[in-house]
Short mmCIF file of C-alpha atoms in Angstrom, two decimals:
data_model
loop_
_atom_site.label_atom_id
_atom_site.label_comp_id
_atom_site.label_asym_id
_atom_site.label_seq_id
_atom_site.Cartn_x
_atom_site.Cartn_y
_atom_site.Cartn_z
CA UNK A 801 -6.76 -68.87 17.72
CA UNK A 802 -3.23 -70.61 16.71
CA UNK A 803 -1.26 -67.89 18.50
CA UNK A 804 -3.55 -67.92 21.18
CA UNK A 805 -3.32 -71.90 21.67
CA UNK A 806 0.49 -71.65 21.10
CA UNK A 807 0.38 -69.17 24.10
CA UNK A 808 -1.81 -71.43 26.07
CA UNK A 809 0.66 -74.18 25.29
CA UNK A 810 3.51 -71.94 26.43
CA UNK A 811 1.96 -70.89 29.68
CA UNK A 812 1.19 -74.66 30.50
CA UNK A 813 4.75 -75.71 29.90
CA UNK A 814 5.84 -72.95 31.87
CA UNK A 815 3.66 -73.77 34.86
CA UNK A 816 4.47 -77.29 34.85
CA UNK A 817 8.14 -76.08 34.88
CA UNK A 818 7.61 -73.70 37.78
CA UNK A 819 5.62 -76.64 39.60
CA UNK A 820 8.46 -78.77 39.55
CA UNK A 821 10.96 -76.16 40.55
CA UNK A 822 8.58 -75.56 43.55
CA UNK A 823 8.61 -79.11 44.62
CA UNK A 824 12.56 -79.35 44.30
CA UNK A 825 12.29 -76.22 46.50
CA UNK A 826 10.33 -78.08 48.76
CA UNK A 827 12.46 -80.95 48.76
CA UNK A 828 15.53 -78.97 49.50
CA UNK A 829 13.99 -77.20 52.39
CA UNK A 830 13.39 -80.50 53.85
CA UNK A 831 16.53 -81.90 53.69
CA UNK A 832 17.74 -78.27 55.19
CA UNK A 833 15.22 -78.74 58.42
CA UNK A 834 16.56 -82.33 59.03
CA UNK A 835 20.47 -81.05 58.80
CA UNK A 836 18.99 -77.99 61.28
CA UNK A 837 17.74 -80.74 63.77
CA UNK A 838 20.96 -82.64 63.64
CA UNK A 839 22.77 -79.75 64.09
CA UNK A 840 20.89 -78.81 67.47
CA UNK A 841 21.16 -82.48 68.81
CA UNK A 842 24.99 -82.23 68.24
CA UNK A 843 25.25 -78.53 70.07
CA UNK A 844 23.05 -80.23 72.82
CA UNK A 845 25.49 -83.24 73.46
CA UNK A 846 28.11 -80.47 73.07
CA UNK A 847 26.66 -78.65 76.00
CA UNK A 848 26.34 -81.70 78.18
CA UNK A 849 30.00 -82.74 77.65
CA UNK A 850 30.73 -79.10 78.83
CA UNK A 851 28.51 -79.55 82.08
CA UNK A 852 29.94 -82.91 82.55
CA UNK A 853 33.28 -81.67 82.54
CA UNK A 854 32.83 -78.73 84.94
CA UNK A 855 30.98 -81.08 87.27
CA UNK A 856 34.03 -83.12 87.22
CA UNK A 857 36.38 -80.43 88.24
CA UNK A 858 33.85 -79.45 90.69
CA UNK A 859 33.98 -82.88 92.22
CA UNK A 860 37.59 -82.91 91.84
CA UNK A 861 37.72 -79.60 93.76
CA UNK A 862 36.00 -80.90 96.65
CA UNK A 863 38.06 -84.23 96.91
CA UNK A 864 41.21 -82.04 97.00
CA UNK A 865 39.86 -79.88 99.71
CA UNK A 866 38.98 -83.04 101.55
CA UNK A 867 42.64 -84.16 101.18
CA UNK A 868 43.93 -80.79 102.57
CA UNK A 869 41.77 -80.78 105.57
CA UNK A 870 42.69 -84.33 106.40
CA UNK A 871 46.42 -83.73 105.59
CA UNK A 872 46.13 -80.93 107.93
CA UNK A 873 44.64 -83.29 110.66
CA UNK A 874 47.15 -85.95 110.03
CA UNK A 875 50.01 -83.06 110.50
CA UNK A 876 48.82 -82.06 113.35
CA UNK A 877 48.58 -85.65 114.82
CA UNK A 878 52.58 -86.04 113.53
CA UNK A 879 53.00 -83.01 115.39
CA UNK A 880 51.75 -84.29 118.48
CA UNK A 881 52.83 -87.84 118.10
CA UNK A 882 55.53 -89.19 120.56
CA UNK A 883 56.83 -91.75 118.17
CA UNK A 884 58.67 -90.75 114.70
CA UNK A 885 57.96 -93.67 112.83
CA UNK A 886 54.43 -93.47 113.03
CA UNK A 887 54.61 -90.08 111.73
CA UNK A 888 56.83 -91.20 109.02
CA UNK A 889 54.11 -93.98 107.94
CA UNK A 890 51.50 -91.56 108.29
CA UNK A 891 53.50 -89.20 105.69
CA UNK A 892 54.03 -92.45 103.51
CA UNK A 893 50.30 -93.22 103.41
CA UNK A 894 49.36 -89.53 102.64
CA UNK A 895 51.53 -89.62 99.50
CA UNK A 896 50.17 -92.55 98.17
CA UNK A 897 46.70 -91.38 99.12
CA UNK A 898 47.41 -88.18 97.07
CA UNK A 899 48.85 -90.03 94.04
CA UNK A 900 45.79 -92.23 93.84
CA UNK A 901 43.35 -89.37 93.95
CA UNK A 902 45.22 -87.65 91.49
CA UNK A 903 45.48 -90.40 89.11
CA UNK A 904 41.76 -91.10 89.37
CA UNK A 905 41.02 -87.22 88.81
CA UNK A 906 43.09 -87.19 85.71
CA UNK A 907 41.59 -90.57 84.17
CA UNK A 908 37.87 -88.83 84.87
CA UNK A 909 38.86 -85.66 83.04
CA UNK A 910 40.72 -87.69 80.27
CA UNK A 911 37.24 -89.42 79.73
CA UNK A 912 35.25 -86.41 79.30
CA UNK A 913 37.51 -84.96 77.14
CA UNK A 914 37.76 -87.83 74.87
CA UNK A 915 33.73 -88.00 74.93
CA UNK A 916 33.36 -84.28 74.04
CA UNK A 917 35.97 -84.64 71.16
CA UNK A 918 33.88 -87.34 69.96
CA UNK A 919 30.79 -85.29 69.79
CA UNK A 920 32.74 -82.49 68.06
CA UNK A 921 33.69 -84.82 65.57
CA UNK A 922 30.40 -86.29 64.92
CA UNK A 923 29.04 -82.44 64.94
CA UNK A 924 31.76 -81.57 62.43
CA UNK A 925 30.81 -84.21 60.03
CA UNK A 926 27.39 -83.61 60.15
CA UNK A 927 27.85 -79.90 59.62
CA UNK A 928 29.52 -80.94 56.55
CA UNK A 929 27.06 -83.07 55.36
CA UNK A 930 24.59 -80.48 56.09
CA UNK A 931 26.68 -78.17 53.78
CA UNK A 932 26.88 -80.61 50.96
CA UNK A 933 23.18 -81.70 50.94
CA UNK A 934 22.52 -77.54 50.98
CA UNK A 935 24.93 -77.03 48.26
CA UNK A 936 23.17 -79.87 46.10
CA UNK A 937 19.73 -78.62 46.62
CA UNK A 938 20.77 -75.12 45.59
CA UNK A 939 22.42 -76.41 42.45
CA UNK A 940 19.12 -78.40 41.89
CA UNK A 941 16.98 -75.37 42.22
CA UNK A 942 19.28 -73.26 40.14
CA UNK A 943 19.64 -75.67 37.13
CA UNK A 944 15.66 -76.03 37.56
CA UNK A 945 15.63 -72.10 37.29
CA UNK A 946 17.99 -72.07 34.36
CA UNK A 947 15.91 -74.53 32.54
CA UNK A 948 12.88 -72.46 33.05
CA UNK A 949 14.52 -69.29 32.07
CA UNK A 950 16.03 -71.03 29.00
CA UNK A 951 12.29 -72.12 28.17
CA UNK A 952 11.33 -68.53 28.45
CA UNK A 953 13.82 -66.96 26.42
CA UNK A 954 13.07 -69.45 23.88
CA UNK A 955 9.40 -68.63 23.92
CA UNK A 956 10.25 -64.92 23.64
CA UNK A 957 12.70 -65.48 20.91
CA UNK A 958 9.69 -67.13 18.87
CA UNK A 959 7.43 -64.49 19.77
CA UNK A 960 10.13 -61.65 18.57
CA UNK A 961 10.86 -63.25 15.52
CA UNK A 962 6.99 -63.45 14.87
CA UNK A 963 6.69 -59.68 15.64
CA UNK A 964 9.72 -58.70 13.54
CA UNK A 965 8.19 -60.62 10.56
CA UNK A 966 4.85 -59.17 10.97
CA UNK A 967 6.59 -55.59 11.38
CA UNK A 968 8.63 -56.06 8.18
CA UNK A 969 5.48 -57.23 6.64
CA UNK A 970 3.53 -54.07 7.67
CA UNK A 971 6.70 -51.78 6.67
CA UNK A 972 6.58 -53.18 3.48
CA UNK A 973 3.00 -52.75 3.01
CA UNK A 974 3.32 -49.15 4.24
CA UNK A 975 6.38 -48.50 1.70
CA UNK A 976 4.44 -49.77 -1.10
CA UNK A 977 1.14 -47.48 -0.04
CA UNK A 978 3.74 -44.39 0.33
CA UNK A 979 5.40 -45.08 -3.04
CA UNK A 980 1.93 -45.25 -4.76
CA UNK A 981 0.55 -42.24 -2.89
CA UNK A 982 3.78 -40.25 -3.89
CA UNK A 983 3.53 -41.38 -7.66
CA UNK A 984 -0.02 -40.35 -7.65
CA UNK A 985 0.90 -36.78 -6.35
CA UNK A 986 3.72 -36.58 -9.27
CA UNK A 987 1.03 -37.27 -11.66
CA UNK A 988 -1.48 -35.03 -10.18
CA UNK A 989 1.01 -32.18 -9.77
CA UNK A 990 2.31 -32.33 -13.31
CA UNK A 991 5.92 -33.41 -12.69
CA UNK A 992 7.65 -36.06 -14.81
CA UNK A 993 9.96 -38.43 -12.80
CA UNK A 994 11.83 -41.70 -12.50
CA UNK A 995 11.74 -44.27 -9.88
CA UNK A 996 14.54 -45.58 -7.90
CA UNK A 997 13.23 -48.73 -5.77
CA UNK A 998 12.01 -46.74 -2.71
CA UNK A 999 12.43 -43.18 -4.08
CA UNK A 1000 11.51 -40.68 -7.24
CA UNK A 1001 13.78 -38.29 -8.94
CA UNK A 1002 11.64 -35.27 -10.28
CA UNK A 1003 12.94 -34.69 -14.04
CA UNK A 1004 10.53 -32.08 -15.00
CA UNK A 1005 7.52 -29.93 -14.70
CA UNK A 1006 4.62 -29.55 -17.20
CA UNK A 1007 2.45 -27.42 -14.82
CA UNK A 1008 1.90 -23.66 -14.55
CA UNK A 1009 1.90 -22.88 -11.10
CA UNK A 1010 4.24 -20.40 -9.95
CA UNK A 1011 4.62 -21.85 -6.46
CA UNK A 1012 5.53 -25.43 -6.53
CA UNK A 1013 5.73 -28.19 -3.69
CA UNK A 1014 7.49 -31.05 -4.27
CA UNK A 1015 5.89 -34.13 -2.66
CA UNK A 1016 7.31 -36.64 -0.13
CA UNK A 1017 9.11 -39.49 -1.32
CA UNK A 1018 11.31 -37.51 -3.68
CA UNK A 1019 14.79 -38.05 -3.00
CA UNK A 1020 16.44 -35.68 -5.93
CA UNK A 1021 15.86 -33.08 -8.43
CA UNK A 1022 16.98 -34.40 -12.02
CA UNK A 1023 19.12 -32.54 -14.28
CA UNK A 1024 17.59 -29.54 -16.10
CA UNK A 1025 14.27 -30.35 -14.02
CA UNK A 1026 13.02 -26.67 -13.97
CA UNK A 1027 15.54 -25.22 -16.28
CA UNK A 1028 14.17 -21.71 -17.60
CA UNK A 1029 11.23 -22.53 -15.33
CA UNK A 1030 9.07 -19.12 -14.29
CA UNK A 1031 8.38 -20.43 -10.99
CA UNK A 1032 8.89 -17.96 -8.08
CA UNK A 1033 8.91 -20.40 -5.21
CA UNK A 1034 9.51 -24.07 -4.44
CA UNK A 1035 9.22 -26.19 -1.33
CA UNK A 1036 11.29 -29.27 -0.78
CA UNK A 1037 10.63 -32.37 1.46
CA UNK A 1038 13.46 -33.31 3.91
CA UNK A 1039 14.68 -36.24 2.04
CA UNK A 1040 15.87 -34.78 -0.67
CA UNK A 1041 19.72 -35.02 -0.80
CA UNK A 1042 20.58 -34.29 -4.17
CA UNK A 1043 19.87 -31.39 -6.56
CA UNK A 1044 21.46 -32.03 -9.98
CA UNK A 1045 23.40 -30.20 -12.43
CA UNK A 1046 21.26 -27.09 -13.95
CA UNK A 1047 18.10 -28.25 -12.25
CA UNK A 1048 16.96 -24.66 -11.49
CA UNK A 1049 19.44 -22.86 -14.21
CA UNK A 1050 18.07 -19.69 -15.80
CA UNK A 1051 15.07 -19.56 -13.01
CA UNK A 1052 14.98 -15.66 -13.21
CA UNK A 1053 11.73 -15.37 -11.25
CA UNK A 1054 12.88 -17.35 -8.37
CA UNK A 1055 13.49 -14.88 -5.63
CA UNK A 1056 13.93 -17.17 -2.27
CA UNK A 1057 15.16 -20.64 -1.86
CA UNK A 1058 15.00 -22.39 1.49
CA UNK A 1059 17.23 -25.77 1.22
CA UNK A 1060 15.91 -28.93 2.84
CA UNK A 1061 17.53 -30.72 5.94
CA UNK A 1062 19.09 -33.69 4.32
CA UNK A 1063 20.34 -32.10 1.31
CA UNK A 1064 23.84 -33.63 0.92
CA UNK A 1065 24.79 -32.08 -2.50
CA UNK A 1066 24.46 -29.24 -4.74
CA UNK A 1067 25.80 -30.24 -8.22
CA UNK A 1068 27.33 -27.78 -10.72
CA UNK A 1069 25.20 -24.81 -12.53
CA UNK A 1070 22.21 -25.98 -10.28
CA UNK A 1071 21.13 -22.35 -9.66
CA UNK A 1072 23.15 -20.94 -12.27
CA UNK A 1073 21.80 -17.33 -13.82
CA UNK A 1074 18.79 -17.31 -11.32
CA UNK A 1075 19.44 -13.41 -11.74
CA UNK A 1076 16.25 -12.43 -9.12
CA UNK A 1077 17.67 -15.03 -6.39
CA UNK A 1078 18.02 -12.70 -3.23
CA UNK A 1079 18.28 -15.43 -0.61
CA UNK A 1080 19.44 -19.35 0.13
CA UNK A 1081 18.98 -20.62 3.05
CA UNK A 1082 21.65 -23.73 3.22
CA UNK A 1083 21.05 -26.86 5.77
CA UNK A 1084 23.27 -27.98 8.18
CA UNK A 1085 23.24 -31.48 6.13
CA UNK A 1086 25.00 -29.70 3.31
CA UNK A 1087 28.74 -31.26 2.01
CA UNK A 1088 29.42 -29.94 -1.35
CA UNK A 1089 28.59 -27.26 -3.23
CA UNK A 1090 29.34 -27.95 -7.23
CA UNK A 1091 31.24 -25.79 -9.72
CA UNK A 1092 29.07 -22.76 -10.88
CA UNK A 1093 26.41 -23.72 -8.79
CA UNK A 1094 25.10 -19.76 -8.08
CA UNK A 1095 27.17 -18.29 -11.08
CA UNK A 1096 25.61 -14.93 -12.05
CA UNK A 1097 22.83 -14.64 -9.17
CA UNK A 1098 23.32 -11.14 -9.30
CA UNK A 1099 20.99 -10.16 -6.45
CA UNK A 1100 22.21 -12.51 -4.05
CA UNK A 1101 23.78 -10.64 -0.95
CA UNK A 1102 24.48 -13.11 1.87
CA UNK A 1103 25.78 -16.56 1.98
CA UNK A 1104 25.93 -18.44 5.41
CA UNK A 1105 27.51 -21.81 5.18
CA UNK A 1106 26.79 -24.13 8.03
CA UNK A 1107 29.47 -26.59 9.59
CA UNK A 1108 29.92 -29.60 7.66
CA UNK A 1109 30.39 -28.05 4.29
CA UNK A 1110 33.76 -29.65 2.53
CA UNK A 1111 33.99 -28.04 -0.41
CA UNK A 1112 32.86 -24.82 -2.97
CA UNK A 1113 33.15 -25.67 -6.42
CA UNK A 1114 35.09 -23.64 -8.91
CA UNK A 1115 33.44 -20.21 -10.01
CA UNK A 1116 30.48 -21.39 -7.31
CA UNK A 1117 29.68 -17.79 -6.73
CA UNK A 1118 31.23 -16.07 -9.52
CA UNK A 1119 29.43 -12.93 -11.06
CA UNK A 1120 27.19 -12.50 -7.58
CA UNK A 1121 28.12 -8.89 -7.72
CA UNK A 1122 25.66 -7.83 -4.87
CA UNK A 1123 27.33 -10.49 -2.85
CA UNK A 1124 28.78 -8.50 0.55
CA UNK A 1125 28.86 -11.47 3.36
CA UNK A 1126 29.84 -14.72 3.19
CA UNK A 1127 30.19 -17.27 6.21
CA UNK A 1128 32.65 -20.34 5.40
CA UNK A 1129 32.80 -22.83 8.30
CA UNK A 1130 36.01 -24.51 9.41
CA UNK A 1131 35.07 -27.56 7.83
CA UNK A 1132 35.72 -26.26 4.67
CA UNK A 1133 38.77 -27.67 2.91
CA UNK A 1134 38.36 -27.14 -0.51
CA UNK A 1135 37.47 -23.76 -2.39
CA UNK A 1136 37.63 -23.85 -6.02
CA UNK A 1137 39.33 -21.45 -8.58
CA UNK A 1138 37.73 -17.90 -8.81
CA UNK A 1139 34.82 -19.31 -6.46
CA UNK A 1140 34.08 -15.55 -5.85
CA UNK A 1141 35.57 -13.94 -8.52
CA UNK A 1142 33.38 -10.66 -9.90
CA UNK A 1143 32.13 -10.03 -6.61
CA UNK A 1144 33.61 -6.85 -5.99
CA UNK A 1145 31.96 -6.13 -2.30
CA UNK A 1146 32.33 -9.51 -0.77
CA UNK A 1147 33.97 -10.18 2.52
CA UNK A 1148 34.69 -13.47 4.04
CA UNK A 1149 33.97 -14.41 7.73
CA UNK A 1150 35.87 -17.47 8.84
CA UNK A 1151 37.68 -19.06 11.79
CA UNK A 1152 41.18 -17.77 12.24
CA UNK A 1153 43.64 -20.38 11.04
CA UNK A 1154 41.12 -22.44 8.50
CA UNK A 1155 41.52 -22.89 4.96
CA UNK A 1156 38.89 -20.00 4.27
CA UNK A 1157 41.25 -17.54 6.09
CA UNK A 1158 44.16 -18.92 3.81
CA UNK A 1159 42.23 -18.80 0.67
CA UNK A 1160 41.08 -14.97 1.35
CA UNK A 1161 44.84 -14.07 1.86
CA UNK A 1162 46.00 -15.93 -1.19
CA UNK A 1163 43.01 -14.26 -3.25
CA UNK A 1164 43.27 -10.64 -1.84
CA UNK A 1165 39.63 -10.90 -0.56
CA UNK A 1166 38.89 -9.03 2.34
CA UNK A 1167 38.26 -11.10 5.28
CA UNK A 1168 36.81 -11.15 8.90
CA UNK A 1169 37.52 -13.54 11.91
CA UNK A 1170 34.15 -15.13 13.28
CA UNK A 1171 33.36 -13.91 16.95
CA UNK A 1172 34.56 -10.41 16.03
CA UNK A 1173 32.16 -7.51 15.18
CA UNK A 1174 30.87 -7.46 11.75
#
């Protein structure tokens, strides 16, 4: 109910802000209408001035035409006059009449031009006023909208913070429930374990099942956790990141192992003397294989490491007498002493120019280039 009331208050605030912005927009629209009317009046005056100028020019043209006709008649009179003095007087009179007419016409034209210039100046001033008013109204509308945006953003931020708080609370509750379920599964399946905040480490196994399933929530297999056990199969969750030293050492019934995606480290002697281990599937997340990790796994025939592995420890595969095929990616930059000693049939497949190729040459181990026929 409190959330609903807060939401209702927020909507009321936003509605009031929107109403205020609409009123401001209406005021701006009214101002713009007034400016448009003033501009139309100025244009009408300008058109009237143009028409007056054209009329004055027309009247001047008519007067000029009359003068030309009168001049023609006077000239004819002069030509037929017997008295030269009369002709002279008439000529002077024509000149004065023409000058007076031209002065009158010029004065009228100048008057019309001045009126037109005045109207244009008024129109220009009103246009500037209109632009200023429109700009002020636009700024007012923009300011109102910015205030609305800030209000909405603040409300959204509050809602987001509340949602994050609830999500964090729910995630914590879910994590606690998962940890509880994992602990119960570990106890039910006869594992001994230690906890690390949000994950568990299996430290031992007291059950008698031949195939073991490690429950979700376990992030590591502890030292000697299954040492000497008779298990012949094991399934890991994907959040296991490390298998500690001798974790499966001496498990001579273990035949095949699929290591989980997410695993980064296999520590020393982790699968030492698993004498019936025939196949191991290595994940793409693996980075390091410790010393003696698969030493004396005498039935292991094939090892394919994924790109991402950086180190193979000393004697990691020593004594794997049936090992024939090893793929080492270019990411490997360190291979320990005697890593493949006692693997008489082994051939290393690697990238040309890689560290693995150099290692094979230095230790006189047969090798091939990846991409070539195997």
